[in-house]
Amino acid sequence: MRKEIQKILLSESEVRDRITTLATTINKRYEGQELVVVMLLKGAIIFTADICRHLEMPLQIECLNVASYHGGTESSGQVEFLDRKLPDLAGKNVLLVDDILDTGLTLSAVSREVQALGVNSLKTCVLLAKNKTRTEEVNADYVGFEIENEFVVGYGLDYQGLYRNLPYIGILNVENL
Ligand code: 5GP
Ligand code: MG
């Protein structure tokens, strides 16, 4: 383990196993239907890549570029859409995928925006959800793991752009950076 990581919260195999069962649930929900997975860059890249390989319906993958944290460990409280053009999602069954549900600001702002594109159905999926009272009344339909209110990195999640490539979810050792 790297010295910058204080503790491994979820190991590579725990994450892998959970993703497989989550995919089974999603496969059942969308049986016989087409699905568009819309991932939020960049945090959801690795989670999306892994879960999509277990999805069996006709699948399209799109991405949205939004920013809320701007590299620090505290939410800026604002969601910024960085795309010039949003994907055409009219009439589609959309599954919005993000890495983590924290304040809920990102998922609720993006959900509103996606809903406004005239989708047929919209559900949300996150790898992690922090166990806390959220600023925004939002719940994800599919959640990989509920975690305590700590700042985590790895498996797509960054601290100042780093650590996304770690194969596990860990807690940063802030004193040892
Ligand atoms: P929310 O809008 O729900 O507060 O935050 C969602 C976004 O904030 C996530 O997509 C993620 O980019 C970032 N975020 C929230 N909590 C954490 C965390 O513990 N670690 C990291 N690396 N990013 C987080
Ligand atoms: Mg993010």
PDB file of N, CA, C and O in Angstrom, residues 118-143:
ATOM      1  N   GLY A 118     -35.962  15.207 -22.356  1.00  0.00           N
ATOM      2  CA  GLY A 118     -37.086  14.407 -22.836  1.00  0.00           C
ATOM      3  C   GLY A 118     -36.821  12.916 -22.850  1.00  0.00           C
ATOM      4  O   GLY A 118     -37.254  12.206 -23.756  1.00  0.00           O
ATOM      5  N   VAL A 119     -36.130  12.411 -21.826  1.00  0.00           N
ATOM      6  CA  VAL A 119     -35.817  10.987 -21.765  1.00  0.00           C
ATOM      7  C   VAL A 119     -37.089  10.171 -21.506  1.00  0.00           C
ATOM      8  O   VAL A 119     -38.073  10.704 -20.984  1.00  0.00           O
ATOM      9  N   ASN A 120     -37.046   8.894 -21.847  1.00  0.00           N
ATOM     10  CA  ASN A 120     -38.180   8.014 -21.560  1.00  0.00           C
ATOM     11  C   ASN A 120     -38.169   7.616 -20.085  1.00  0.00           C
ATOM     12  O   ASN A 120     -39.197   7.585 -19.425  1.00  0.00           O
ATOM     13  N   SER A 121     -36.974   7.288 -19.576  1.00  0.00           N
ATOM     14  CA  SER A 121     -36.850   6.961 -18.157  1.00  0.00           C
ATOM     15  C   SER A 121     -35.460   7.364 -17.690  1.00  0.00           C
ATOM     16  O   SER A 121     -34.519   7.433 -18.484  1.00  0.00           O
ATOM     17  N   LEU A 122     -35.362   7.645 -16.391  1.00  0.00           N
ATOM     18  CA  LEU A 122     -34.069   8.056 -15.845  1.00  0.00           C
ATOM     19  C   LEU A 122     -33.849   7.406 -14.492  1.00  0.00           C
ATOM     20  O   LEU A 122     -34.678   7.531 -13.588  1.00  0.00           O
ATOM     21  N   LYS A 123     -32.735   6.702 -14.376  1.00  0.00           N
ATOM     22  CA  LYS A 123     -32.341   6.146 -13.083  1.00  0.00           C
ATOM     23  C   LYS A 123     -30.888   6.515 -12.830  1.00  0.00           C
ATOM     24  O   LYS A 123     -30.169   6.895 -13.754  1.00  0.00           O
ATOM     25  N   THR A 124     -30.495   6.422 -11.563  1.00  0.00           N
ATOM     26  CA  THR A 124     -29.139   6.829 -11.214  1.00  0.00           C
ATOM     27  C   THR A 124     -28.407   5.703 -10.495  1.00  0.00           C
ATOM     28  O   THR A 124     -29.014   4.912  -9.774  1.00  0.00           O
ATOM     29  N   CYS A 125     -27.111   5.657 -10.704  1.00  0.00           N
ATOM     30  CA  CYS A 125     -26.286   4.601 -10.128  1.00  0.00           C
ATOM     31  C   CYS A 125     -24.966   5.195  -9.659  1.00  0.00           C
ATOM     32  O   CYS A 125     -24.322   5.938 -10.402  1.00  0.00           O
ATOM     33  N   VAL A 126     -24.606   4.917  -8.424  1.00  0.00           N
ATOM     34  CA  VAL A 126     -23.305   5.383  -7.905  1.00  0.00           C
ATOM     35  C   VAL A 126     -22.562   4.210  -7.278  1.00  0.00           C
ATOM     36  O   VAL A 126     -23.183   3.308  -6.726  1.00  0.00           O
ATOM     37  N   LEU A 127     -21.251   4.259  -7.364  1.00  0.00           N
ATOM     38  CA  LEU A 127     -20.473   3.210  -6.715  1.00  0.00           C
ATOM     39  C   LEU A 127     -20.551   3.375  -5.192  1.00  0.00           C
ATOM     40  O   LEU A 127     -20.718   2.411  -4.469  1.00  0.00           O
ATOM     41  N   LEU A 128     -20.431   4.625  -4.749  1.00  0.00           N
ATOM     42  CA  LEU A 128     -20.409   4.902  -3.311  1.00  0.00           C
ATOM     43  C   LEU A 128     -21.443   5.946  -2.931  1.00  0.00           C
ATOM     44  O   LEU A 128     -21.711   6.871  -3.706  1.00  0.00           O
ATOM     45  N   ALA A 129     -22.019   5.799  -1.739  1.00  0.00           N
ATOM     46  CA  ALA A 129     -22.902   6.848  -1.208  1.00  0.00           C
ATOM     47  C   ALA A 129     -22.466   7.122   0.218  1.00  0.00           C
ATOM     48  O   ALA A 129     -22.309   6.194   1.024  1.00  0.00           O
ATOM     49  N   LYS A 130     -22.205   8.390   0.518  1.00  0.00           N
ATOM     50  CA  LYS A 130     -21.795   8.734   1.880  1.00  0.00           C
ATOM     51  C   LYS A 130     -23.008   8.761   2.794  1.00  0.00           C
ATOM     52  O   LYS A 130     -24.046   9.318   2.442  1.00  0.00           O
ATOM     53  N   ASN A 131     -22.821   8.162   3.943  1.00  0.00           N
ATOM     54  CA  ASN A 131     -23.858   8.085   4.939  1.00  0.00           C
ATOM     55  C   ASN A 131     -23.932   9.435   5.670  1.00  0.00           C
ATOM     56  O   ASN A 131     -23.209   9.668   6.620  1.00  0.00           O
ATOM     57  N   LYS A 132     -24.755  10.329   5.169  1.00  0.00           N
ATOM     58  CA  LYS A 132     -24.865  11.658   5.752  1.00  0.00           C
ATOM     59  C   LYS A 132     -26.177  12.310   5.330  1.00  0.00           C
ATOM     60  O   LYS A 132     -26.845  11.832   4.410  1.00  0.00           O
ATOM     61  N   THR A 133     -26.524  13.390   5.979  1.00  0.00           N
ATOM     62  CA  THR A 133     -27.696  14.159   5.564  1.00  0.00           C
ATOM     63  C   THR A 133     -27.281  14.982   4.356  1.00  0.00           C
ATOM     64  O   THR A 133     -26.250  15.652   4.374  1.00  0.00           O
ATOM     65  N   ARG A 134     -28.053  14.875   3.277  1.00  0.00           N
ATOM     66  CA  ARG A 134     -27.656  15.579   2.055  1.00  0.00           C
ATOM     67  C   ARG A 134     -28.295  16.944   1.920  1.00  0.00           C
ATOM     68  O   ARG A 134     -29.426  17.155   2.340  1.00  0.00           O
ATOM     69  N   THR A 135     -27.540  17.830   1.295  1.00  0.00           N
ATOM     70  CA  THR A 135     -28.034  19.180   1.012  1.00  0.00           C
ATOM     71  C   THR A 135     -29.242  19.079   0.086  1.00  0.00           C
ATOM     72  O   THR A 135     -30.226  19.778   0.224  1.00  0.00           O
ATOM     73  N   GLU A 136     -29.105  18.164  -0.900  1.00  0.00           N
ATOM     74  CA  GLU A 136     -30.170  17.990  -1.876  1.00  0.00           C
ATOM     75  C   GLU A 136     -30.896  16.688  -1.580  1.00  0.00           C
ATOM     76  O   GLU A 136     -30.259  15.681  -1.278  1.00  0.00           O
ATOM     77  N   GLU A 137     -32.200  16.716  -1.675  1.00  0.00           N
ATOM     78  CA  GLU A 137     -33.002  15.508  -1.500  1.00  0.00           C
ATOM     79  C   GLU A 137     -32.828  14.620  -2.724  1.00  0.00           C
ATOM     80  O   GLU A 137     -33.558  14.726  -3.683  1.00  0.00           O
ATOM     81  N   VAL A 138     -31.831  13.782  -2.706  1.00  0.00           N
ATOM     82  CA  VAL A 138     -31.616  12.916  -3.851  1.00  0.00           C
ATOM     83  C   VAL A 138     -31.111  11.569  -3.377  1.00  0.00           C
ATOM     84  O   VAL A 138     -30.298  11.479  -2.458  1.00  0.00           O
ATOM     85  N   ASN A 139     -31.632  10.523  -3.963  1.00  0.00           N
ATOM     86  CA  ASN A 139     -31.159   9.186  -3.644  1.00  0.00           C
ATOM     87  C   ASN A 139     -30.836   8.481  -4.937  1.00  0.00           C
ATOM     88  O   ASN A 139     -31.537   8.640  -5.929  1.00  0.00           O
ATOM     89  N   ALA A 140     -29.777   7.699  -4.926  1.00  0.00           N
ATOM     90  CA  ALA A 140     -29.448   6.952  -6.130  1.00  0.00           C
ATOM     91  C   ALA A 140     -30.291   5.683  -6.151  1.00  0.00           C
ATOM     92  O   ALA A 140     -30.607   5.122  -5.103  1.00  0.00           O
ATOM     93  N   ASP A 141     -30.681   5.253  -7.350  1.00  0.00           N
ATOM     94  CA  ASP A 141     -31.474   4.030  -7.474  1.00  0.00           C
ATOM     95  C   ASP A 141     -30.621   2.786  -7.245  1.00  0.00           C
ATOM     96  O   ASP A 141     -31.092   1.803  -6.708  1.00  0.00           O
ATOM     97  N   TYR A 142     -29.382   2.843  -7.694  1.00  0.00           N
ATOM     98  CA  TYR A 142     -28.459   1.719  -7.508  1.00  0.00           C
ATOM     99  C   TYR A 142     -27.200   2.217  -6.816  1.00  0.00           C
ATOM    100  O   TYR A 142     -26.553   3.150  -7.298  1.00  0.00           O
ATOM    101  N   VAL A 143     -26.881   1.607  -5.676  1.00  0.00           N
ATOM    102  CA  VAL A 143     -25.715   2.033  -4.890  1.00  0.00           C
ATOM    103  C   VAL A 143     -24.806   0.830  -4.653  1.00  0.00           C
ATOM    104  O   VAL A 143     -25.265  -0.229  -4.225  1.00  0.00           O
TER     105      VAL A 143
END
